[in-house]
Tab-separated table of C-alpha atoms and ligand atoms in Angstrom:
chain	number	residue	atom	x	y	z
F	30	MET	CA	-6.440	69.093	46.040
F	31	LYS	CA	-2.803	68.382	47.044
F	32	LEU	CA	-0.603	65.714	48.379
F	33	ILE	CA	1.974	66.238	51.064
F	34	GLN	CA	4.720	63.580	51.742
F	35	GLY	CA	6.991	63.186	54.731
F	36	HIS	CA	7.441	61.424	58.056
F	37	LEU	CA	3.788	61.814	59.292
F	38	VAL	CA	3.061	61.890	63.017
F	39	GLY	CA	-0.357	62.168	64.635
F	40	PHE	CA	-2.231	60.674	67.539
F	41	ASP	CA	-4.409	57.581	68.144
F	42	ASP	CA	-7.466	57.330	70.432
F	43	ASP	CA	-5.178	56.542	73.404
F	44	ARG	CA	-3.089	59.711	72.907
F	45	GLN	CA	-0.174	57.659	71.694
F	46	PHE	CA	1.739	58.712	68.573
F	47	THR	CA	0.925	57.297	65.127
F	48	SER	CA	3.530	57.466	62.467
F	49	HIS	CA	4.115	56.749	58.878
F	50	ARG	CA	7.787	56.889	57.829
F	51	ARG	CA	7.182	57.820	54.164
F	52	GLY	CA	3.459	58.774	54.267
F	53	VAL	CA	1.311	61.046	52.223
F	54	VAL	CA	-1.585	63.254	53.339
F	55	ALA	CA	-4.168	64.077	50.681
F	56	ILE	CA	-5.931	67.413	51.262
F	57	ASP	CA	-9.086	68.728	49.552
F	58	GLY	CA	-11.301	71.575	50.502
F	59	GLY	CA	-9.208	72.260	53.628
F	60	ARG	CA	-9.604	68.844	55.014
F	61	ILE	CA	-7.554	65.619	55.166
F	62	VAL	CA	-9.301	63.262	52.814
F	63	ALA	CA	-6.812	60.403	52.777
F	64	LEU	CA	-3.573	59.186	54.477
F	65	GLY	CA	-1.353	56.446	53.153
F	66	GLU	CA	1.435	55.346	50.793
F	67	LEU	CA	2.110	57.457	47.635
F	68	ALA	CA	1.524	54.394	45.386
F	69	THR	CA	-1.991	53.897	46.772
F	70	LEU	CA	-2.896	57.513	46.828
F	71	ARG	CA	-1.648	58.209	43.337
F	72	ALA	CA	-4.167	55.795	41.898
F	73	ASP	CA	-7.016	57.767	43.546
F	74	TYR	CA	-5.551	61.232	42.810
F	75	PRO	CA	-3.540	60.953	39.610
F	76	ASP	CA	-3.383	64.656	38.896
F	77	ALA	CA	-2.921	66.069	42.422
F	78	PRO	CA	0.366	67.960	42.840
F	79	LEU	CA	2.807	66.451	45.298
F	80	THR	CA	5.178	68.190	47.693
F	81	ASP	CA	7.725	65.923	49.200
F	82	HIS	CA	9.299	66.986	52.448
F	83	GLY	CA	11.685	64.018	52.539
F	84	ASP	CA	12.679	62.866	56.036
F	85	ALA	CA	11.237	65.876	57.740
F	86	TRP	CA	8.332	65.492	60.284
F	87	VAL	CA	4.831	66.407	59.075
F	88	LEU	CA	2.778	67.055	62.113
F	89	PRO	CA	-0.484	68.685	63.248
F	90	GLY	CA	-0.112	72.531	63.471
F	91	PHE	CA	0.245	73.792	67.085
F	92	VAL	CA	-2.678	75.187	68.930
F	93	ASP	CA	-1.784	78.036	71.422
F	94	ALA	CA	-4.559	77.973	73.975
F	95	HIS	CA	-3.895	81.372	75.583
F	96	VAL	CA	-1.995	84.372	74.075
F	97	HIS	CA	-2.386	88.173	74.171
F	98	TYR	CA	-1.846	89.603	70.688
F	99	PRO	CA	-1.751	93.183	71.897
F	100	GLN	CA	1.200	92.313	74.109
F	101	LEU	CA	3.490	91.392	71.211
F	102	GLY	CA	5.151	94.825	71.442
F	103	VAL	CA	5.914	94.503	75.207
F	104	ILE	CA	7.134	90.915	75.239
F	105	ALA	CA	10.286	90.546	77.396
F	106	SER	CA	9.672	93.645	79.524
F	107	HIS	CA	11.511	93.431	82.874
F	108	GLY	CA	8.431	92.615	84.857
F	109	ARG	CA	9.163	91.531	88.408
F	110	GLU	CA	5.766	90.093	89.097
F	111	LEU	CA	2.281	89.893	87.587
F	112	LEU	CA	0.464	92.936	89.095
F	113	GLU	CA	3.321	95.384	88.595
F	114	TRP	CA	4.066	94.099	85.188
F	115	LEU	CA	0.404	94.623	84.133
F	116	THR	CA	0.372	98.192	85.384
F	117	ASP	CA	3.875	99.142	84.114
F	118	TYR	CA	3.882	97.622	80.626
F	119	THR	CA	0.632	95.893	79.634
F	120	PHE	CA	-1.983	98.406	80.295
F	121	PRO	CA	-0.144	101.335	78.634
F	122	GLU	CA	0.430	99.193	75.455
F	123	GLU	CA	-3.204	97.899	75.397
F	124	MET	CA	-4.483	101.573	75.387
F	125	ARG	CA	-3.026	101.860	71.909
F	126	PHE	CA	-5.555	99.389	70.503
F	127	HIS	CA	-8.354	101.895	70.414
F	128	ASP	CA	-6.899	102.740	66.989
F	129	PRO	CA	-8.105	100.207	64.437
F	130	ALA	CA	-5.106	100.865	62.155
F	131	TYR	CA	-2.621	100.097	64.942
F	132	ALA	CA	-4.591	97.041	65.962
F	133	ARG	CA	-4.519	95.728	62.434
F	134	VAL	CA	-0.801	96.258	61.998
F	135	GLN	CA	-0.166	94.329	65.260
F	136	ALA	CA	-2.713	91.601	64.361
F	137	ASP	CA	-0.924	90.968	61.047
F	138	ALA	CA	2.450	90.892	62.895
F	139	PHE	CA	1.004	88.426	65.375
F	140	TRP	CA	-0.177	85.987	62.767
F	141	ASP	CA	3.113	86.278	60.938
F	142	GLU	CA	4.874	85.250	64.009
F	143	LEU	CA	2.499	82.375	64.807
F	144	THR	CA	2.845	81.067	61.253
F	145	ARG	CA	6.658	81.183	61.393
F	146	ASN	CA	6.432	79.064	64.617
F	147	GLY	CA	4.024	76.571	63.251
F	148	THR	CA	1.024	77.705	65.286
F	149	THR	CA	-2.022	77.392	63.087
F	150	SER	CA	-4.840	77.996	65.653
F	151	ALA	CA	-5.127	79.976	68.849
F	152	ALA	CA	-7.275	81.311	71.629
F	153	VAL	CA	-6.375	84.941	71.930
F	154	PHE	CA	-7.060	87.827	74.187
F	155	SER	CA	-7.767	91.181	72.413
F	156	THR	CA	-8.022	94.321	74.454
F	157	VAL	CA	-11.084	96.014	75.922
F	158	HIS	CA	-11.716	97.826	72.622
F	159	PRO	CA	-14.085	95.986	70.287
F	160	VAL	CA	-12.054	97.266	67.242
F	161	SER	CA	-9.105	95.187	68.524
F	162	ALA	CA	-11.124	91.989	68.262
F	163	ASP	CA	-12.382	93.061	64.780
F	164	ALA	CA	-8.757	93.550	63.700
F	165	LEU	CA	-7.706	90.091	64.913
F	166	PHE	CA	-10.726	88.286	63.419
F	167	ALA	CA	-10.196	90.162	60.089
F	168	SER	CA	-6.522	89.335	59.967
F	169	ALA	CA	-7.096	85.657	60.785
F	170	GLN	CA	-9.805	85.380	58.260
F	171	ALA	CA	-7.647	86.798	55.431
F	172	ARG	CA	-4.903	84.286	56.235
F	173	GLY	CA	-6.996	81.275	57.015
F	174	HIS	CA	-6.083	80.747	60.711
F	175	ARG	CA	-8.523	79.225	63.194
F	176	VAL	CA	-8.974	81.483	66.088
F	177	MET	CA	-11.153	82.306	69.074
F	178	THR	CA	-10.947	85.689	70.683
F	179	GLY	CA	-13.051	88.273	72.367
F	180	LYS	CA	-12.967	91.822	73.569
F	181	VAL	CA	-11.622	91.906	77.115
F	182	MET	CA	-14.219	92.752	79.813
F	183	MET	CA	-12.769	95.006	82.553
F	184	ASP	CA	-14.721	97.555	84.573
F	185	ARG	CA	-12.512	98.213	87.547
F	186	HIS	CA	-8.882	98.366	88.783
F	187	CYS	CA	-7.543	99.561	85.493
F	188	PRO	CA	-6.726	102.868	83.781
F	189	PRO	CA	-10.027	104.674	82.826
F	190	ALA	CA	-9.011	104.502	79.163
F	191	LEU	CA	-9.252	100.702	79.444
F	192	ALA	CA	-12.442	100.513	81.452
F	193	ASP	CA	-15.785	99.360	80.062
F	194	THR	CA	-18.939	98.823	82.132
F	195	ALA	CA	-21.058	95.698	82.742
F	196	GLN	CA	-23.622	96.985	80.194
F	197	SER	CA	-21.139	98.060	77.488
F	198	ALA	CA	-19.140	94.858	77.815
F	199	TYR	CA	-22.406	92.929	77.417
F	200	ASP	CA	-23.518	94.973	74.360
F	201	ASP	CA	-20.082	95.097	72.637
F	202	SER	CA	-19.465	91.416	73.219
F	203	GLU	CA	-22.850	90.515	71.811
F	204	SER	CA	-22.383	92.589	68.566
F	205	LEU	CA	-18.948	90.878	68.153
F	206	ILE	CA	-20.586	87.472	68.578
F	207	ARG	CA	-23.198	88.280	65.909
F	208	ARG	CA	-20.558	89.613	63.493
F	209	TRP	CA	-17.896	86.932	63.829
F	210	HIS	CA	-18.881	83.782	65.733
F	211	GLY	CA	-18.924	80.758	63.483
F	212	VAL	CA	-17.921	82.622	60.387
F	213	ASP	CA	-15.198	80.690	58.488
F	214	ARG	CA	-12.702	79.514	61.124
F	215	LEU	CA	-13.576	82.163	63.741
F	216	ASP	CA	-15.204	81.732	67.069
F	217	TYR	CA	-16.079	84.019	69.858
F	218	ALA	CA	-14.679	83.682	73.419
F	219	LEU	CA	-16.169	85.731	76.270
F	220	THR	CA	-13.002	87.363	77.828
F	221	PRO	CA	-13.450	88.763	81.379
F	222	ARG	CA	-9.791	89.566	81.968
F	223	PHE	CA	-9.781	88.100	85.542
F	224	ALA	CA	-11.843	88.417	88.642
F	225	PRO	CA	-9.977	91.491	90.179
F	226	THR	CA	-10.824	93.665	87.075
F	227	SER	CA	-14.439	92.825	86.890
F	228	THR	CA	-17.211	93.872	89.285
F	229	PRO	CA	-19.639	91.125	90.269
F	230	GLU	CA	-22.171	92.924	88.140
F	231	GLN	CA	-19.990	92.537	85.142
F	232	LEU	CA	-19.274	88.838	85.857
F	233	ALA	CA	-23.038	88.299	86.103
F	234	ALA	CA	-23.652	90.221	82.837
F	235	CYS	CA	-21.066	87.878	81.182
F	236	ALA	CA	-22.862	84.834	82.464
F	237	ALA	CA	-26.227	86.218	81.253
F	238	LEU	CA	-24.767	86.717	77.784
F	239	TRP	CA	-23.332	83.167	77.803
F	240	ASP	CA	-26.739	81.846	78.621
F	241	CYS	CA	-27.969	83.489	75.356
F	242	TYR	CA	-25.068	82.222	73.299
F	243	PRO	CA	-24.179	78.883	74.965
F	244	ASP	CA	-21.866	77.698	72.133
F	245	VAL	CA	-19.255	80.394	72.646
F	246	ALA	CA	-16.227	79.777	74.907
F	247	LEU	CA	-14.978	81.703	77.893
F	248	GLN	CA	-11.401	82.551	78.642
F	249	THR	CA	-9.953	84.237	81.601
F	250	HIS	CA	-7.062	83.953	84.188
F	251	LEU	CA	-7.147	81.925	87.496
F	252	SER	CA	-4.792	81.628	90.455
F	253	GLU	CA	-1.588	82.718	88.751
F	254	ASN	CA	0.058	84.657	91.519
F	255	ARG	CA	-0.132	84.625	95.281
F	256	ALA	CA	-0.691	88.402	95.650
F	257	GLU	CA	-3.548	88.103	93.092
F	258	ILE	CA	-5.177	85.278	95.027
F	259	ASP	CA	-4.994	87.360	98.261
F	260	TRP	CA	-6.544	90.248	96.400
F	261	VAL	CA	-9.402	88.108	95.078
F	262	LYS	CA	-10.106	86.983	98.627
F	263	GLN	CA	-10.491	90.561	99.773
F	264	LEU	CA	-12.571	91.603	96.740
F	265	PHE	CA	-14.946	88.676	96.993
F	266	PRO	CA	-15.245	87.798	100.650
F	267	GLY	CA	-18.482	85.856	100.055
F	268	SER	CA	-16.834	83.227	97.784
F	269	GLN	CA	-15.039	80.208	99.119
F	270	ASP	CA	-11.937	80.564	96.991
F	271	TYR	CA	-10.834	81.920	93.542
F	272	VAL	CA	-12.652	79.211	91.604
F	273	GLY	CA	-15.679	79.876	93.810
F	274	VAL	CA	-15.741	83.445	92.469
F	275	TYR	CA	-16.207	82.240	88.874
F	276	GLU	CA	-18.507	79.473	90.048
F	277	ASP	CA	-20.724	81.830	92.008
F	278	ALA	CA	-20.979	83.950	88.830
F	279	GLY	CA	-22.002	80.970	86.766
F	280	LEU	CA	-18.800	80.965	84.792
F	281	VAL	CA	-17.463	77.474	85.369
F	282	ARG	CA	-18.646	75.349	82.460
F	283	ALA	CA	-17.349	72.795	79.964
F	284	ARG	CA	-15.970	75.463	77.647
F	285	SER	CA	-14.359	77.616	80.360
F	286	LEU	CA	-10.631	78.093	79.716
F	287	PHE	CA	-8.626	79.036	82.789
F	288	GLY	CA	-5.181	80.397	82.125
F	289	HIS	CA	-2.461	79.466	84.650
F	290	ALA	CA	-4.462	77.725	87.406
F	291	ILE	CA	-1.265	77.088	89.340
F	292	HIS	CA	-2.273	77.432	92.975
F	293	LEU	CA	-5.433	75.326	93.349
F	294	ASN	CA	-6.878	73.738	96.456
F	295	GLU	CA	-8.587	70.325	96.468
F	296	ARG	CA	-11.988	71.777	96.224
F	297	GLU	CA	-11.110	73.962	93.271
F	298	ARG	CA	-9.567	70.985	91.350
F	299	ALA	CA	-12.749	68.920	91.916
F	300	VAL	CA	-15.054	71.723	90.785
F	301	LEU	CA	-13.051	72.318	87.565
F	302	LYS	CA	-12.775	68.630	86.754
F	303	ASP	CA	-16.494	68.033	87.390
F	304	ALA	CA	-17.428	70.947	85.107
F	305	GLY	CA	-15.054	69.677	82.315
F	306	ALA	CA	-13.347	73.108	82.361
F	307	ALA	CA	-9.854	73.359	80.850
F	308	LEU	CA	-6.703	74.414	82.640
F	309	VAL	CA	-4.287	76.230	80.343
F	310	HIS	CA	-0.655	75.883	81.289
F	311	CYS	CA	1.593	78.767	80.472
F	312	PRO	CA	5.083	77.712	81.574
F	313	THR	CA	7.285	80.403	80.024
F	314	SER	CA	5.062	83.027	81.460
F	315	ASN	CA	4.956	81.382	84.895
F	316	LEU	CA	8.742	81.253	84.937
F	317	PHE	CA	9.214	84.806	83.664
F	318	LEU	CA	6.838	86.341	86.215
F	319	GLY	CA	7.869	83.922	88.985
F	320	SER	CA	4.275	82.808	89.324
F	321	GLY	CA	4.845	79.197	90.384
F	322	LEU	CA	5.184	75.634	89.149
F	323	PHE	CA	2.116	74.018	87.591
F	324	GLU	CA	1.689	70.322	88.600
F	325	PHE	CA	1.050	68.960	85.155
F	326	GLN	CA	1.501	65.194	85.822
F	327	ALA	CA	-0.592	65.156	88.972
F	328	LEU	CA	-3.420	67.163	87.281
F	329	LEU	CA	-3.154	64.840	84.216
F	330	GLU	CA	-3.538	61.720	86.436
F	331	ALA	CA	-6.540	63.412	88.165
F	332	GLY	CA	-8.162	63.571	84.733
F	333	GLN	CA	-8.033	67.318	84.185
F	334	SER	CA	-8.267	68.695	80.650
F	335	ILE	CA	-4.963	70.602	80.147
F	336	ALA	CA	-3.890	72.718	77.090
F	337	LEU	CA	-0.430	74.382	76.687
F	338	ALA	CA	-0.026	78.038	75.844
F	339	THR	CA	2.506	80.743	75.330
F	340	ASP	CA	0.770	83.536	77.232
F	341	VAL	CA	2.810	86.209	75.368
F	342	GLY	CA	3.607	88.874	76.538
F	343	GLY	CA	3.973	87.342	80.091
F	344	GLY	CA	5.277	84.417	78.082
F	345	THR	CA	8.715	84.868	76.471
F	346	SER	CA	8.308	83.092	73.107
F	347	PHE	CA	5.578	82.561	70.505
F	348	SER	CA	6.985	79.013	69.889
F	349	MET	CA	4.977	76.080	71.120
F	350	LEU	CA	8.325	74.102	70.886
F	351	ALA	CA	9.822	76.509	73.459
F	352	THR	CA	6.677	76.106	75.466
F	353	MET	CA	6.818	72.371	75.475
F	354	LYS	CA	10.403	72.587	76.603
F	355	ALA	CA	9.562	74.852	79.499
F	356	ALA	CA	6.621	72.664	80.438
F	357	TYR	CA	9.028	69.692	80.552
F	358	GLN	CA	11.474	71.693	82.666
F	359	VAL	CA	8.772	72.853	85.082
F	360	SER	CA	7.521	69.236	85.425
F	361	ALA	CA	10.997	68.039	86.205
F	362	MET	CA	11.249	70.818	88.934
F	363	THR	CA	8.052	69.388	90.517
F	364	GLY	CA	9.654	65.944	90.545
F	365	ARG	CA	7.234	64.549	88.065
F	366	ALA	CA	8.926	64.784	84.666
F	367	LEU	CA	6.361	64.490	81.777
F	368	ASP	CA	6.490	61.962	78.981
F	369	ILE	CA	6.643	63.282	75.425
F	370	GLU	CA	3.102	62.220	74.564
F	371	PRO	CA	1.241	64.538	76.948
F	372	LEU	CA	3.529	67.441	76.022
F	373	TRP	CA	2.888	67.193	72.311
F	374	TYR	CA	-0.800	66.259	72.789
F	375	SER	CA	-1.458	69.301	74.970
F	376	ALA	CA	0.140	71.521	72.265
F	377	THR	CA	-2.069	70.068	69.385
F	378	LEU	CA	-5.038	67.669	69.619
F	379	GLY	CA	-5.540	68.002	73.341
F	380	ALA	CA	-5.496	71.791	73.233
F	381	ALA	CA	-8.128	71.716	70.396
F	382	ARG	CA	-10.307	69.472	72.455
F	383	SER	CA	-9.923	71.734	75.516
F	384	LEU	CA	-11.023	74.630	73.322
F	385	GLY	CA	-14.024	72.658	72.099
F	386	TRP	CA	-12.812	72.317	68.475
F	387	ALA	CA	-13.652	69.046	66.892
F	388	ASN	CA	-11.581	67.733	63.985
F	389	VAL	CA	-8.676	70.059	64.718
F	390	GLY	CA	-5.125	69.247	65.898
F	391	ASN	CA	-4.406	65.759	64.369
F	392	LEU	CA	-3.331	64.056	61.230
F	393	ALA	CA	-6.432	61.952	60.727
F	394	LEU	CA	-9.201	61.553	58.276
F	395	GLY	CA	-11.692	64.431	58.200
F	396	PHE	CA	-9.505	66.761	60.194
F	397	GLU	CA	-8.944	70.304	59.152
F	398	ALA	CA	-5.666	70.289	57.246
F	399	ASP	CA	-3.456	72.388	59.512
F	400	LEU	CA	-0.068	70.794	59.057
F	401	ILE	CA	3.453	71.832	59.815
F	402	VAL	CA	6.756	70.514	58.584
F	403	ILE	CA	9.661	70.407	61.120
F	404	ASP	CA	12.959	69.537	59.640
F	405	PRO	CA	15.641	68.375	61.976
F	406	ALA	CA	18.308	68.834	59.329
F	407	GLN	CA	18.088	72.571	59.739
F	408	SER	CA	20.560	72.341	62.633
F	409	PRO	CA	23.457	69.910	62.922
F	410	VAL	CA	22.838	68.992	66.522
F	411	LEU	CA	19.111	68.110	66.107
F	412	ALA	CA	19.905	66.197	62.963
F	413	GLN	CA	22.490	64.133	64.748
F	414	ARG	CA	20.280	63.580	67.823
F	415	VAL	CA	17.224	62.497	65.802
F	416	ALA	CA	19.416	60.162	63.753
F	417	ARG	CA	20.743	58.479	66.866
F	418	ALA	CA	17.330	58.027	68.421
F	419	ASP	CA	16.216	54.491	68.991
F	420	SER	CA	12.579	55.142	68.920
F	421	LEU	CA	10.033	57.657	67.541
F	422	ARG	CA	9.331	58.917	71.086
F	423	GLU	CA	12.974	59.609	71.696
F	424	ALA	CA	13.289	61.486	68.392
F	425	LEU	CA	10.217	63.541	69.153
F	426	PHE	CA	11.386	64.295	72.630
F	427	ALA	CA	14.722	65.621	71.223
F	428	THR	CA	12.754	67.665	68.695
F	429	ALA	CA	10.652	69.233	71.337
F	430	ILE	CA	13.644	70.133	73.405
F	431	LEU	CA	15.968	71.237	70.640
F	432	ALA	CA	13.838	72.555	67.739
F	433	ASP	CA	12.904	76.213	67.235
F	434	ASP	CA	11.412	78.424	64.495
F	435	ARG	CA	14.361	77.627	62.203
F	436	HIS	CA	13.228	74.130	61.996
F	437	VAL	CA	9.607	74.982	61.143
F	438	VAL	CA	10.065	74.932	57.276
F	439	GLN	CA	6.376	75.018	56.279
F	440	THR	CA	3.026	75.842	57.784
F	441	TYR	CA	-0.103	74.702	55.881
F	442	LEU	CA	-3.399	76.403	56.844
F	443	ALA	CA	-6.378	74.246	55.993
Q	522	LIG	N1	-3.827	88.372	84.572
Q	522	LIG	C1	-4.686	89.326	84.184
Q	522	LIG	N2	-4.268	89.837	83.002
Q	522	LIG	C2	-3.169	89.164	82.683
Q	522	LIG	C3	-2.221	89.285	81.557
Q	522	LIG	O1	-2.425	90.087	80.599
Q	522	LIG	N3	-1.273	88.377	81.599
Q	522	LIG	C4	-0.977	87.493	82.538
Q	522	LIG	N4	-0.026	86.642	82.486
Q	522	LIG	N5	-1.817	87.457	83.604
Q	522	LIG	C5	-2.891	88.246	83.627
Q	523	LIG	ZN1	-2.812	85.692	79.973
């Protein structure tokens, strides 16, 4: 049992901010059990220890909806564009994750970095090696993070050391599901890397496995890069378009998470929306690899489910604050600058909902108590800008644009 005091900010049912200037959150058993004034809560919890964060924001922890932990070591590699970057940097580094000891060291470093940046939960790609997923699950479990991950499925167009087969991908994924799915805060995500690196047989095996375990998620990449899209057309001449490839394989469902999804046609948008699948926007990665400008506002107005993500190592920062800033900049480049609410929502509660996690990503009764404290006073410019703001929205916008890991002064996991 503990009490945490500060400037509480969460979301209401209309995705607008809620706020409590000197509010207190009461936490018990990893969940938020009460929210209110100190005087009121003290009566109910006379002995609970109180941590007072003063004027700092107390917010829901960030949810990173698409990130590759094995790429931590190759972040910021001069990449040119996606397909070359994968071949030159990503695949060689991913080969090292056959070694469980190396995988565990990198998994621990990954969670350290997320914690420092206020990211409490994530949907993460491991490598093709089952031991890489074991390492990430074990590390998350030891620290109390909420995570979904899966071993990558990839049976063509990759180095032989990274290739599985349709059958081994099925078998290895199934044993990981049995070992980890639903244990503590851990969930399994089927993880075919993307259509070019899976044969139609492997995509079919993935769908067959999903039929057996319908409550796991699926994460992959979609329409990130023009050359990739052309390649998919050649590889799957029988499908109408890129979404059609996944659709024909039976992989477009409510808990399908499609990273990037930049260059979509009308039909693809309609199919994704009707299925309730999630689009995962990775703005720092899309800028770094020159992939394109995601049309966030238009997709939002069309009712798509959208989550934000870092996509490290294509992405250039583990910070969801840096990611919100990049998402804002990209939206401005498309001529449809986003409001602050959808930015912050898609980095917290909205992302959790896209990933199918109930009671995650908000400061509200019954939610899992993943909280972060962001203190504007950690830098003079942000302190001044927040003090001058005329509204909560203005102050939070300045925080999203100006804050970084220096300002994340505390991360509480459940
Ligand atoms: N498409 C297939 N694999 C990857 C990857 O590792 N990173 C990114 N950004 N795109 C991909
Ligand atoms: Zn990715």
